[in-house]
């Protein structure tokens, strides 16, 4: 596996199979939506907006992020995990389980 950098706190792995242009566009659209919603939340806090409205906006951002996570997990399972298992690396299954535990 590739090296982990302490400053970034994340692995620097690269996919062997590129994501489709369609998935890339969908993920980017959803991330931009979530970023916009979070910027909206920041503005709402600055404007001292009603808590219920802020919470509703946060729920929308969480939903957008959750959908991105689901799309990427599906992509990971269908490409990266399949490729690693076919290559004999069944340890990738433990990685997937660990990733899924982080979703809770």
PDB file of N, CA and C in Angstrom:
ATOM      1  N   UNK A   1       0.842  -1.196   0.000  1.00  0.00           N
ATOM      2  CA  UNK A   1       0.000   0.000   0.000  1.00  0.00           C
ATOM      3  C   UNK A   1       0.878   1.247   0.000  1.00  0.00           C
ATOM      4  N   UNK A   2       0.286   2.339  -0.398  1.00  0.00           N
ATOM      5  CA  UNK A   2       1.036   3.582  -0.486  1.00  0.00           C
ATOM      6  C   UNK A   2       1.232   4.208   0.882  1.00  0.00           C
ATOM      7  N   UNK A   3       2.138   5.134   0.942  1.00  0.00           N
ATOM      8  CA  UNK A   3       2.523   5.810   2.176  1.00  0.00           C
ATOM      9  C   UNK A   3       1.419   6.749   2.671  1.00  0.00           C
ATOM     10  N   UNK A   4       1.280   6.836   3.989  1.00  0.00           N
ATOM     11  CA  UNK A   4       0.341   7.772   4.602  1.00  0.00           C
ATOM     12  C   UNK A   4       1.122   8.994   5.055  1.00  0.00           C
ATOM     13  N   UNK A   5       0.633  10.174   4.695  1.00  0.00           N
ATOM     14  CA  UNK A   5       1.310  11.397   5.120  1.00  0.00           C
ATOM     15  C   UNK A   5       0.607  11.951   6.354  1.00  0.00           C
ATOM     16  N   UNK A   6       1.371  12.236   7.380  1.00  0.00           N
ATOM     17  CA  UNK A   6       0.807  12.713   8.631  1.00  0.00           C
ATOM     18  C   UNK A   6       0.112  14.059   8.461  1.00  0.00           C
ATOM     19  N   UNK A   7       0.675  14.920   7.642  1.00  0.00           N
ATOM     20  CA  UNK A   7       0.094  16.252   7.462  1.00  0.00           C
ATOM     21  C   UNK A   7      -1.286  16.172   6.831  1.00  0.00           C
ATOM     22  N   UNK A   8      -1.467  15.247   5.901  1.00  0.00           N
ATOM     23  CA  UNK A   8      -2.757  15.138   5.233  1.00  0.00           C
ATOM     24  C   UNK A   8      -3.705  14.240   5.997  1.00  0.00           C
ATOM     25  N   UNK A   9      -3.173  13.304   6.780  1.00  0.00           N
ATOM     26  CA  UNK A   9      -4.020  12.410   7.552  1.00  0.00           C
ATOM     27  C   UNK A   9      -4.793  11.427   6.690  1.00  0.00           C
ATOM     28  N   UNK A  10      -4.353  11.218   5.466  1.00  0.00           N
ATOM     29  CA  UNK A  10      -5.078  10.336   4.560  1.00  0.00           C
ATOM     30  C   UNK A  10      -4.092   9.597   3.678  1.00  0.00           C
ATOM     31  N   UNK A  11      -4.529   8.455   3.211  1.00  0.00           N
ATOM     32  CA  UNK A  11      -3.688   7.668   2.316  1.00  0.00           C
ATOM     33  C   UNK A  11      -3.605   8.327   0.950  1.00  0.00           C
ATOM     34  N   UNK A  12      -2.524   8.054   0.261  1.00  0.00           N
ATOM     35  CA  UNK A  12      -2.328   8.627  -1.070  1.00  0.00           C
ATOM     36  C   UNK A  12      -2.410   7.523  -2.109  1.00  0.00           C
ATOM     37  N   UNK A  13      -3.468   6.751  -2.061  1.00  0.00           N
ATOM     38  CA  UNK A  13      -3.677   5.690  -3.044  1.00  0.00           C
ATOM     39  C   UNK A  13      -4.299   6.297  -4.294  1.00  0.00           C
ATOM     40  N   UNK A  14      -4.077   5.631  -5.401  1.00  0.00           N
ATOM     41  CA  UNK A  14      -4.718   6.050  -6.649  1.00  0.00           C
ATOM     42  C   UNK A  14      -5.449   4.855  -7.232  1.00  0.00           C
ATOM     43  N   UNK A  15      -6.613   5.113  -7.798  1.00  0.00           N
ATOM     44  CA  UNK A  15      -7.401   4.056  -8.405  1.00  0.00           C
ATOM     45  C   UNK A  15      -6.711   3.518  -9.652  1.00  0.00           C
ATOM     46  N   UNK A  16      -6.827   2.208  -9.857  1.00  0.00           N
ATOM     47  CA  UNK A  16      -6.323   1.609 -11.090  1.00  0.00           C
ATOM     48  C   UNK A  16      -7.321   1.850 -12.221  1.00  0.00           C
ATOM     49  N   UNK A  17      -8.597   1.747 -11.898  1.00  0.00           N
ATOM     50  CA  UNK A  17      -9.650   1.958 -12.887  1.00  0.00           C
ATOM     51  C   UNK A  17     -10.218   3.356 -12.697  1.00  0.00           C
ATOM     52  N   UNK A  18     -10.122   4.213 -13.698  1.00  0.00           N
ATOM     53  CA  UNK A  18     -10.638   5.586 -13.550  1.00  0.00           C
ATOM     54  C   UNK A  18     -12.157   5.607 -13.346  1.00  0.00           C
ATOM     55  N   UNK A  19     -12.613   6.590 -12.619  1.00  0.00           N
ATOM     56  CA  UNK A  19     -14.053   6.792 -12.477  1.00  0.00           C
ATOM     57  C   UNK A  19     -14.616   7.261 -13.812  1.00  0.00           C
ATOM     58  N   UNK A  20     -15.853   6.892 -14.077  1.00  0.00           N
ATOM     59  CA  UNK A  20     -16.476   7.325 -15.325  1.00  0.00           C
ATOM     60  C   UNK A  20     -16.704   8.837 -15.288  1.00  0.00           C
ATOM     61  N   UNK A  21     -16.771   9.424 -16.462  1.00  0.00           N
ATOM     62  CA  UNK A  21     -17.039  10.869 -16.561  1.00  0.00           C
ATOM     63  C   UNK A  21     -18.398  11.180 -15.946  1.00  0.00           C
ATOM     64  N   UNK A  22     -19.353  10.270 -16.116  1.00  0.00           N
ATOM     65  CA  UNK A  22     -20.692  10.470 -15.551  1.00  0.00           C
ATOM     66  C   UNK A  22     -20.649  10.500 -14.024  1.00  0.00           C
ATOM     67  N   UNK A  23     -19.925   9.552 -13.421  1.00  0.00           N
ATOM     68  CA  UNK A  23     -19.813   9.525 -11.960  1.00  0.00           C
ATOM     69  C   UNK A  23     -19.076  10.769 -11.473  1.00  0.00           C
ATOM     70  N   UNK A  24     -17.977  11.105 -12.141  1.00  0.00           N
ATOM     71  CA  UNK A  24     -17.216  12.310 -11.769  1.00  0.00           C
ATOM     72  C   UNK A  24     -18.129  13.535 -11.739  1.00  0.00           C
ATOM     73  N   UNK A  25     -18.905  13.707 -12.799  1.00  0.00           N
ATOM     74  CA  UNK A  25     -19.787  14.876 -12.896  1.00  0.00           C
ATOM     75  C   UNK A  25     -20.850  14.848 -11.808  1.00  0.00           C
ATOM     76  N   UNK A  26     -21.424  13.672 -11.545  1.00  0.00           N
ATOM     77  CA  UNK A  26     -22.468  13.546 -10.524  1.00  0.00           C
ATOM     78  C   UNK A  26     -21.910  13.869  -9.145  1.00  0.00           C
ATOM     79  N   UNK A  27     -20.737  13.322  -8.829  1.00  0.00           N
ATOM     80  CA  UNK A  27     -20.124  13.564  -7.518  1.00  0.00           C
ATOM     81  C   UNK A  27     -19.775  15.046  -7.365  1.00  0.00           C
ATOM     82  N   UNK A  28     -19.199  15.639  -8.400  1.00  0.00           N
ATOM     83  CA  UNK A  28     -18.846  17.063  -8.332  1.00  0.00           C
ATOM     84  C   UNK A  28     -20.089  17.926  -8.115  1.00  0.00           C
ATOM     85  N   UNK A  29     -21.168  17.606  -8.826  1.00  0.00           N
ATOM     86  CA  UNK A  29     -22.422  18.357  -8.684  1.00  0.00           C
ATOM     87  C   UNK A  29     -22.948  18.257  -7.250  1.00  0.00           C
ATOM     88  N   UNK A  30     -22.934  17.052  -6.726  1.00  0.00           N
ATOM     89  CA  UNK A  30     -23.443  16.844  -5.364  1.00  0.00           C
ATOM     90  C   UNK A  30     -22.549  17.518  -4.318  1.00  0.00           C
ATOM     91  N   UNK A  31     -21.245  17.447  -4.508  1.00  0.00           N
ATOM     92  CA  UNK A  31     -20.327  18.115  -3.577  1.00  0.00           C
ATOM     93  C   UNK A  31     -20.501  19.632  -3.639  1.00  0.00           C
ATOM     94  N   UNK A  32     -20.647  20.172  -4.839  1.00  0.00           N
ATOM     95  CA  UNK A  32     -20.877  21.618  -4.961  1.00  0.00           C
ATOM     96  C   UNK A  32     -22.171  22.029  -4.282  1.00  0.00           C
ATOM     97  N   UNK A  33     -23.193  21.190  -4.399  1.00  0.00           N
ATOM     98  CA  UNK A  33     -24.462  21.470  -3.722  1.00  0.00           C
ATOM     99  C   UNK A  33     -24.258  21.489  -2.206  1.00  0.00           C
ATOM    100  N   UNK A  34     -23.545  20.491  -1.687  1.00  0.00           N
ATOM    101  CA  UNK A  34     -23.302  20.419  -0.246  1.00  0.00           C
ATOM    102  C   UNK A  34     -22.481  21.615   0.230  1.00  0.00           C
ATOM    103  N   UNK A  35     -21.481  21.991  -0.553  1.00  0.00           N
ATOM    104  CA  UNK A  35     -20.661  23.158  -0.196  1.00  0.00           C
ATOM    105  C   UNK A  35     -21.527  24.408  -0.156  1.00  0.00           C
ATOM    106  N   UNK A  36     -22.396  24.559  -1.143  1.00  0.00           N
ATOM    107  CA  UNK A  36     -23.307  25.706  -1.156  1.00  0.00           C
ATOM    108  C   UNK A  36     -24.226  25.707   0.050  1.00  0.00           C
ATOM    109  N   UNK A  37     -24.734  24.532   0.403  1.00  0.00           N
ATOM    110  CA  UNK A  37     -25.615  24.437   1.564  1.00  0.00           C
ATOM    111  C   UNK A  37     -24.857  24.773   2.851  1.00  0.00           C
ATOM    112  N   UNK A  38     -23.634  24.302   2.974  1.00  0.00           N
ATOM    113  CA  UNK A  38     -22.841  24.611   4.165  1.00  0.00           C
ATOM    114  C   UNK A  38     -22.489  26.096   4.226  1.00  0.00           C
ATOM    115  N   UNK A  39     -22.197  26.700   3.088  1.00  0.00           N
ATOM    116  CA  UNK A  39     -21.981  28.145   3.072  1.00  0.00           C
ATOM    117  C   UNK A  39     -23.258  28.872   3.480  1.00  0.00           C
ATOM    118  N   UNK A  40     -24.394  28.342   3.058  1.00  0.00           N
ATOM    119  CA  UNK A  40     -25.674  28.906   3.480  1.00  0.00           C
ATOM    120  C   UNK A  40     -25.863  28.810   4.988  1.00  0.00           C
ATOM    121  N   UNK A  41     -25.451  27.697   5.559  1.00  0.00           N
ATOM    122  CA  UNK A  41     -25.553  27.523   7.016  1.00  0.00           C
ATOM    123  C   UNK A  41     -24.683  28.558   7.722  1.00  0.00           C
ATOM    124  N   UNK A  42     -23.460  28.755   7.220  1.00  0.00           N
ATOM    125  CA  UNK A  42     -22.585  29.766   7.825  1.00  0.00           C
ATOM    126  C   UNK A  42     -23.241  31.140   7.794  1.00  0.00           C
ATOM    127  N   UNK A  43     -23.837  31.474   6.657  1.00  0.00           N
ATOM    128  CA  UNK A  43     -24.506  32.773   6.536  1.00  0.00           C
ATOM    129  C   UNK A  43     -25.693  32.855   7.484  1.00  0.00           C
ATOM    130  N   UNK A  44     -26.430  31.769   7.610  1.00  0.00           N
ATOM    131  CA  UNK A  44     -27.595  31.750   8.506  1.00  0.00           C
ATOM    132  C   UNK A  44     -27.168  31.977   9.949  1.00  0.00           C
ATOM    133  N   UNK A  45     -26.053  31.374  10.347  1.00  0.00           N
ATOM    134  CA  UNK A  45     -25.542  31.562  11.712  1.00  0.00           C
ATOM    135  C   UNK A  45     -25.149  33.025  11.894  1.00  0.00           C
ATOM    136  N   UNK A  46     -24.442  33.583  10.905  1.00  0.00           N
ATOM    137  CA  UNK A  46     -24.044  34.999  10.980  1.00  0.00           C
ATOM    138  C   UNK A  46     -25.257  35.919  11.080  1.00  0.00           C
ATOM    139  N   UNK A  47     -26.351  35.525  10.424  1.00  0.00           N
ATOM    140  CA  UNK A  47     -27.573  36.338  10.418  1.00  0.00           C
ATOM    141  C   UNK A  47     -28.492  36.041  11.596  1.00  0.00           C
ATOM    142  N   UNK A  48     -28.041  35.140  12.481  1.00  0.00           N
ATOM    143  CA  UNK A  48     -28.814  34.764  13.660  1.00  0.00           C
ATOM    144  C   UNK A  48     -30.193  34.224  13.284  1.00  0.00           C
ATOM    145  N   UNK A  49     -30.221  33.369  12.249  1.00  0.00           N
ATOM    146  CA  UNK A  49     -31.467  32.817  11.761  1.00  0.00           C
ATOM    147  C   UNK A  49     -32.028  31.778  12.716  1.00  0.00           C
ATOM    148  N   UNK A  50     -33.273  31.479  12.568  1.00  0.00           N
ATOM    149  CA  UNK A  50     -34.020  30.536  13.401  1.00  0.00           C
ATOM    150  C   UNK A  50     -33.359  29.156  13.381  1.00  0.00           C
ATOM    151  N   UNK A  51     -33.194  28.560  14.555  1.00  0.00           N
ATOM    152  CA  UNK A  51     -32.478  27.283  14.695  1.00  0.00           C
ATOM    153  C   UNK A  51     -33.067  26.186  13.810  1.00  0.00           C
ATOM    154  N   UNK A  52     -34.376  26.107  13.751  1.00  0.00           N
ATOM    155  CA  UNK A  52     -35.021  25.078  12.941  1.00  0.00           C
ATOM    156  C   UNK A  52     -34.648  25.187  11.479  1.00  0.00           C
ATOM    157  N   UNK A  53     -34.553  26.423  10.982  1.00  0.00           N
ATOM    158  CA  UNK A  53     -34.171  26.632   9.589  1.00  0.00           C
ATOM    159  C   UNK A  53     -32.718  26.209   9.355  1.00  0.00           C
ATOM    160  N   UNK A  54     -31.849  26.519  10.295  1.00  0.00           N
ATOM    161  CA  UNK A  54     -30.439  26.135  10.191  1.00  0.00           C
ATOM    162  C   UNK A  54     -30.321  24.610  10.204  1.00  0.00           C
ATOM    163  N   UNK A  55     -31.049  23.976  11.101  1.00  0.00           N
ATOM    164  CA  UNK A  55     -30.996  22.517  11.187  1.00  0.00           C
ATOM    165  C   UNK A  55     -31.516  21.854   9.918  1.00  0.00           C
ATOM    166  N   UNK A  56     -32.532  22.431   9.319  1.00  0.00           N
ATOM    167  CA  UNK A  56     -33.056  21.906   8.056  1.00  0.00           C
ATOM    168  C   UNK A  56     -32.001  22.000   6.965  1.00  0.00           C
ATOM    169  N   UNK A  57     -31.305  23.115   6.913  1.00  0.00           N
ATOM    170  CA  UNK A  57     -30.251  23.306   5.914  1.00  0.00           C
ATOM    171  C   UNK A  57     -29.097  22.327   6.159  1.00  0.00           C
ATOM    172  N   UNK A  58     -28.757  22.096   7.423  1.00  0.00           N
ATOM    173  CA  UNK A  58     -27.710  21.121   7.752  1.00  0.00           C
ATOM    174  C   UNK A  58     -28.117  19.715   7.324  1.00  0.00           C
ATOM    175  N   UNK A  59     -29.370  19.369   7.536  1.00  0.00           N
ATOM    176  CA  UNK A  59     -29.861  18.043   7.134  1.00  0.00           C
ATOM    177  C   UNK A  59     -29.741  17.870   5.622  1.00  0.00           C
ATOM    178  N   UNK A  60     -30.023  18.921   4.873  1.00  0.00           N
ATOM    179  CA  UNK A  60     -29.901  18.851   3.413  1.00  0.00           C
ATOM    180  C   UNK A  60     -28.447  18.624   3.004  1.00  0.00           C
ATOM    181  N   UNK A  61     -27.521  19.313   3.662  1.00  0.00           N
ATOM    182  CA  UNK A  61     -26.096  19.134   3.355  1.00  0.00           C
ATOM    183  C   UNK A  61     -25.646  17.717   3.707  1.00  0.00           C
ATOM    184  N   UNK A  62     -26.083  17.223   4.845  1.00  0.00           N
ATOM    185  CA  UNK A  62     -25.732  15.862   5.250  1.00  0.00           C
ATOM    186  C   UNK A  62     -26.265  14.840   4.253  1.00  0.00           C
ATOM    187  N   UNK A  63     -27.460  15.069   3.759  1.00  0.00           N
ATOM    188  CA  UNK A  63     -28.057  14.164   2.781  1.00  0.00           C
ATOM    189  C   UNK A  63     -27.238  14.139   1.492  1.00  0.00           C
ATOM    190  N   UNK A  64     -26.809  15.299   1.043  1.00  0.00           N
ATOM    191  CA  UNK A  64     -25.996  15.375  -0.170  1.00  0.00           C
ATOM    192  C   UNK A  64     -24.666  14.641   0.026  1.00  0.00           C
ATOM    193  N   UNK A  65     -24.053  14.824   1.167  1.00  0.00           N
ATOM    194  CA  UNK A  65     -22.781  14.165   1.461  1.00  0.00           C
ATOM    195  C   UNK A  65     -22.976  12.659   1.592  1.00  0.00           C
ATOM    196  N   UNK A  66     -24.061  12.250   2.240  1.00  0.00           N
ATOM    197  CA  UNK A  66     -24.353  10.825   2.398  1.00  0.00           C
ATOM    198  C   UNK A  66     -24.500  10.154   1.020  1.00  0.00           C
ATOM    199  N   UNK A  67     -25.165  10.829   0.088  1.00  0.00           N
ATOM    200  CA  UNK A  67     -25.344  10.256  -1.247  1.00  0.00           C
ATOM    201  C   UNK A  67     -23.997  10.137  -1.970  1.00  0.00           C
ATOM    202  N   UNK A  68     -23.129  11.116  -1.816  1.00  0.00           N
ATOM    203  CA  UNK A  68     -21.785  11.022  -2.414  1.00  0.00           C
ATOM    204  C   UNK A  68     -21.057   9.823  -1.824  1.00  0.00           C
ATOM    205  N   UNK A  69     -21.144   9.667  -0.528  1.00  0.00           N
ATOM    206  CA  UNK A  69     -20.495   8.535   0.149  1.00  0.00           C
ATOM    207  C   UNK A  69     -21.017   7.209  -0.411  1.00  0.00           C
ATOM    208  N   UNK A  70     -22.329   7.106  -0.595  1.00  0.00           N
ATOM    209  CA  UNK A  70     -22.914   5.882  -1.138  1.00  0.00           C
ATOM    210  C   UNK A  70     -22.431   5.607  -2.558  1.00  0.00           C
ATOM    211  N   UNK A  71     -22.402   6.649  -3.382  1.00  0.00           N
ATOM    212  CA  UNK A  71     -21.933   6.486  -4.761  1.00  0.00           C
ATOM    213  C   UNK A  71     -20.482   6.026  -4.801  1.00  0.00           C
ATOM    214  N   UNK A  72     -19.646   6.639  -3.959  1.00  0.00           N
ATOM    215  CA  UNK A  72     -18.227   6.285  -3.947  1.00  0.00           C
ATOM    216  C   UNK A  72     -17.985   4.901  -3.353  1.00  0.00           C
ATOM    217  N   UNK A  73     -18.777   4.516  -2.365  1.00  0.00           N
ATOM    218  CA  UNK A  73     -18.641   3.170  -1.806  1.00  0.00           C
ATOM    219  C   UNK A  73     -19.007   2.130  -2.856  1.00  0.00           C
ATOM    220  N   UNK A  74     -20.074   2.366  -3.586  1.00  0.00           N
ATOM    221  CA  UNK A  74     -20.484   1.453  -4.651  1.00  0.00           C
ATOM    222  C   UNK A  74     -19.371   1.340  -5.696  1.00  0.00           C
ATOM    223  N   UNK A  75     -18.830   2.468  -6.112  1.00  0.00           N
ATOM    224  CA  UNK A  75     -17.733   2.482  -7.074  1.00  0.00           C
ATOM    225  C   UNK A  75     -16.525   1.726  -6.518  1.00  0.00           C
ATOM    226  N   UNK A  76     -16.215   1.940  -5.257  1.00  0.00           N
ATOM    227  CA  UNK A  76     -15.079   1.280  -4.609  1.00  0.00           C
ATOM    228  C   UNK A  76     -15.274  -0.237  -4.623  1.00  0.00           C
ATOM    229  N   UNK A  77     -16.479  -0.668  -4.268  1.00  0.00           N
ATOM    230  CA  UNK A  77     -16.761  -2.102  -4.222  1.00  0.00           C
ATOM    231  C   UNK A  77     -16.678  -2.727  -5.620  1.00  0.00           C
ATOM    232  N   UNK A  78     -17.202  -2.016  -6.615  1.00  0.00           N
ATOM    233  CA  UNK A  78     -17.269  -2.569  -7.971  1.00  0.00           C
ATOM    234  C   UNK A  78     -15.927  -2.546  -8.700  1.00  0.00           C
ATOM    235  N   UNK A  79     -15.013  -1.697  -8.285  1.00  0.00           N
ATOM    236  CA  UNK A  79     -13.735  -1.595  -8.994  1.00  0.00           C
ATOM    237  C   UNK A  79     -12.578  -1.979  -8.085  1.00  0.00           C
ATOM    238  N   UNK A  80     -12.235  -1.118  -7.171  1.00  0.00           N
ATOM    239  CA  UNK A  80     -11.036  -1.322  -6.339  1.00  0.00           C
ATOM    240  C   UNK A  80     -11.082  -2.643  -5.579  1.00  0.00           C
ATOM    241  N   UNK A  81     -12.194  -2.918  -4.924  1.00  0.00           N
ATOM    242  CA  UNK A  81     -12.277  -4.131  -4.100  1.00  0.00           C
ATOM    243  C   UNK A  81     -12.237  -5.374  -4.984  1.00  0.00           C
ATOM    244  N   UNK A  82     -12.996  -5.358  -6.063  1.00  0.00           N
ATOM    245  CA  UNK A  82     -12.999  -6.504  -6.974  1.00  0.00           C
ATOM    246  C   UNK A  82     -11.589  -6.753  -7.509  1.00  0.00           C
ATOM    247  N   UNK A  83     -10.917  -5.696  -7.938  1.00  0.00           N
ATOM    248  CA  UNK A  83      -9.558  -5.841  -8.477  1.00  0.00           C
ATOM    249  C   UNK A  83      -8.604  -6.419  -7.440  1.00  0.00           C
ATOM    250  N   UNK A  84      -8.702  -5.939  -6.198  1.00  0.00           N
ATOM    251  CA  UNK A  84      -7.800  -6.425  -5.145  1.00  0.00           C
ATOM    252  C   UNK A  84      -8.095  -7.882  -4.798  1.00  0.00           C
ATOM    253  N   UNK A  85      -9.349  -8.252  -4.709  1.00  0.00           N
ATOM    254  CA  UNK A  85      -9.698  -9.641  -4.395  1.00  0.00           C
ATOM    255  C   UNK A  85      -9.235 -10.556  -5.531  1.00  0.00           C
ATOM    256  N   UNK A  86      -9.451 -10.131  -6.770  1.00  0.00           N
ATOM    257  CA  UNK A  86      -8.991 -10.933  -7.918  1.00  0.00           C
ATOM    258  C   UNK A  86      -7.477 -11.095  -7.925  1.00  0.00           C
ATOM    259  N   UNK A  87      -6.773 -10.104  -7.390  1.00  0.00           N
ATOM    260  CA  UNK A  87      -5.309 -10.180  -7.305  1.00  0.00           C
ATOM    261  C   UNK A  87      -4.846 -10.966  -6.082  1.00  0.00           C
ATOM    262  N   UNK A  88      -5.804 -11.451  -5.283  1.00  0.00           N
ATOM    263  CA  UNK A  88      -5.455 -12.251  -4.117  1.00  0.00           C
ATOM    264  C   UNK A  88      -5.358 -11.487  -2.812  1.00  0.00           C
ATOM    265  N   UNK A  89      -5.641 -10.208  -2.831  1.00  0.00           N
ATOM    266  CA  UNK A  89      -5.562  -9.387  -1.621  1.00  0.00           C
ATOM    267  C   UNK A  89      -6.928  -9.333  -0.944  1.00  0.00           C
ATOM    268  N   UNK A  90      -7.198 -10.323  -0.097  1.00  0.00           N
ATOM    269  CA  UNK A  90      -8.486 -10.341   0.599  1.00  0.00           C
ATOM    270  C   UNK A  90      -8.496  -9.414   1.812  1.00  0.00           C
ATOM    271  N   UNK A  91      -7.349  -8.842   2.163  1.00  0.00           N
ATOM    272  CA  UNK A  91      -7.306  -7.877   3.273  1.00  0.00           C
ATOM    273  C   UNK A  91      -8.140  -6.641   2.957  1.00  0.00           C
ATOM    274  N   UNK A  92      -8.408  -6.404   1.684  1.00  0.00           N
ATOM    275  CA  UNK A  92      -9.213  -5.255   1.291  1.00  0.00           C
ATOM    276  C   UNK A  92     -10.626  -5.359   1.878  1.00  0.00           C
ATOM    277  N   UNK A  93     -11.078  -6.558   2.153  1.00  0.00           N
ATOM    278  CA  UNK A  93     -12.408  -6.743   2.753  1.00  0.00           C
ATOM    279  C   UNK A  93     -12.438  -6.119   4.138  1.00  0.00           C
ATOM    280  N   UNK A  94     -11.371  -6.308   4.909  1.00  0.00           N
ATOM    281  CA  UNK A  94     -11.288  -5.670   6.229  1.00  0.00           C
ATOM    282  C   UNK A  94     -11.296  -4.157   6.101  1.00  0.00           C
ATOM    283  N   UNK A  95     -10.636  -3.641   5.067  1.00  0.00           N
ATOM    284  CA  UNK A  95     -10.634  -2.196   4.833  1.00  0.00           C
ATOM    285  C   UNK A  95     -12.057  -1.687   4.599  1.00  0.00           C
ATOM    286  N   UNK A  96     -12.820  -2.424   3.795  1.00  0.00           N
ATOM    287  CA  UNK A  96     -14.195  -2.028   3.495  1.00  0.00           C
ATOM    288  C   UNK A  96     -15.033  -2.043   4.772  1.00  0.00           C
ATOM    289  N   UNK A  97     -14.874  -3.060   5.579  1.00  0.00           N
ATOM    290  CA  UNK A  97     -15.620  -3.132   6.840  1.00  0.00           C
ATOM    291  C   UNK A  97     -15.276  -1.949   7.738  1.00  0.00           C
ATOM    292  N   UNK A  98     -13.996  -1.604   7.803  1.00  0.00           N
ATOM    293  CA  UNK A  98     -13.568  -0.453   8.593  1.00  0.00           C
ATOM    294  C   UNK A  98     -14.179   0.839   8.059  1.00  0.00           C
ATOM    295  N   UNK A  99     -14.173   0.994   6.736  1.00  0.00           N
ATOM    296  CA  UNK A  99     -14.787   2.176   6.125  1.00  0.00           C
ATOM    297  C   UNK A  99     -16.263   2.269   6.495  1.00  0.00           C
ATOM    298  N   UNK A 100     -16.957   1.148   6.418  1.00  0.00           N
ATOM    299  CA  UNK A 100     -18.390   1.159   6.700  1.00  0.00           C
ATOM    300  C   UNK A 100     -18.680   1.456   8.166  1.00  0.00           C
ATOM    301  N   UNK A 101     -17.808   1.016   9.064  1.00  0.00           N
ATOM    302  CA  UNK A 101     -17.983   1.349  10.485  1.00  0.00           C
ATOM    303  C   UNK A 101     -17.876   2.859  10.703  1.00  0.00           C
ATOM    304  N   UNK A 102     -17.076   3.530   9.888  1.00  0.00           N
ATOM    305  CA  UNK A 102     -16.925   4.978  10.008  1.00  0.00           C
ATOM    306  C   UNK A 102     -18.185   5.738   9.608  1.00  0.00           C
ATOM    307  N   UNK A 103     -19.105   5.078   8.913  1.00  0.00           N
ATOM    308  CA  UNK A 103     -20.314   5.749   8.443  1.00  0.00           C
ATOM    309  C   UNK A 103     -21.322   5.974   9.554  1.00  0.00           C
ATOM    310  N   UNK A 104     -21.214   5.225  10.638  1.00  0.00           N
ATOM    311  CA  UNK A 104     -22.210   5.291  11.716  1.00  0.00           C
ATOM    312  C   UNK A 104     -22.202   6.561  12.429  1.00  0.00           C
TER     313      UNK A 104
END
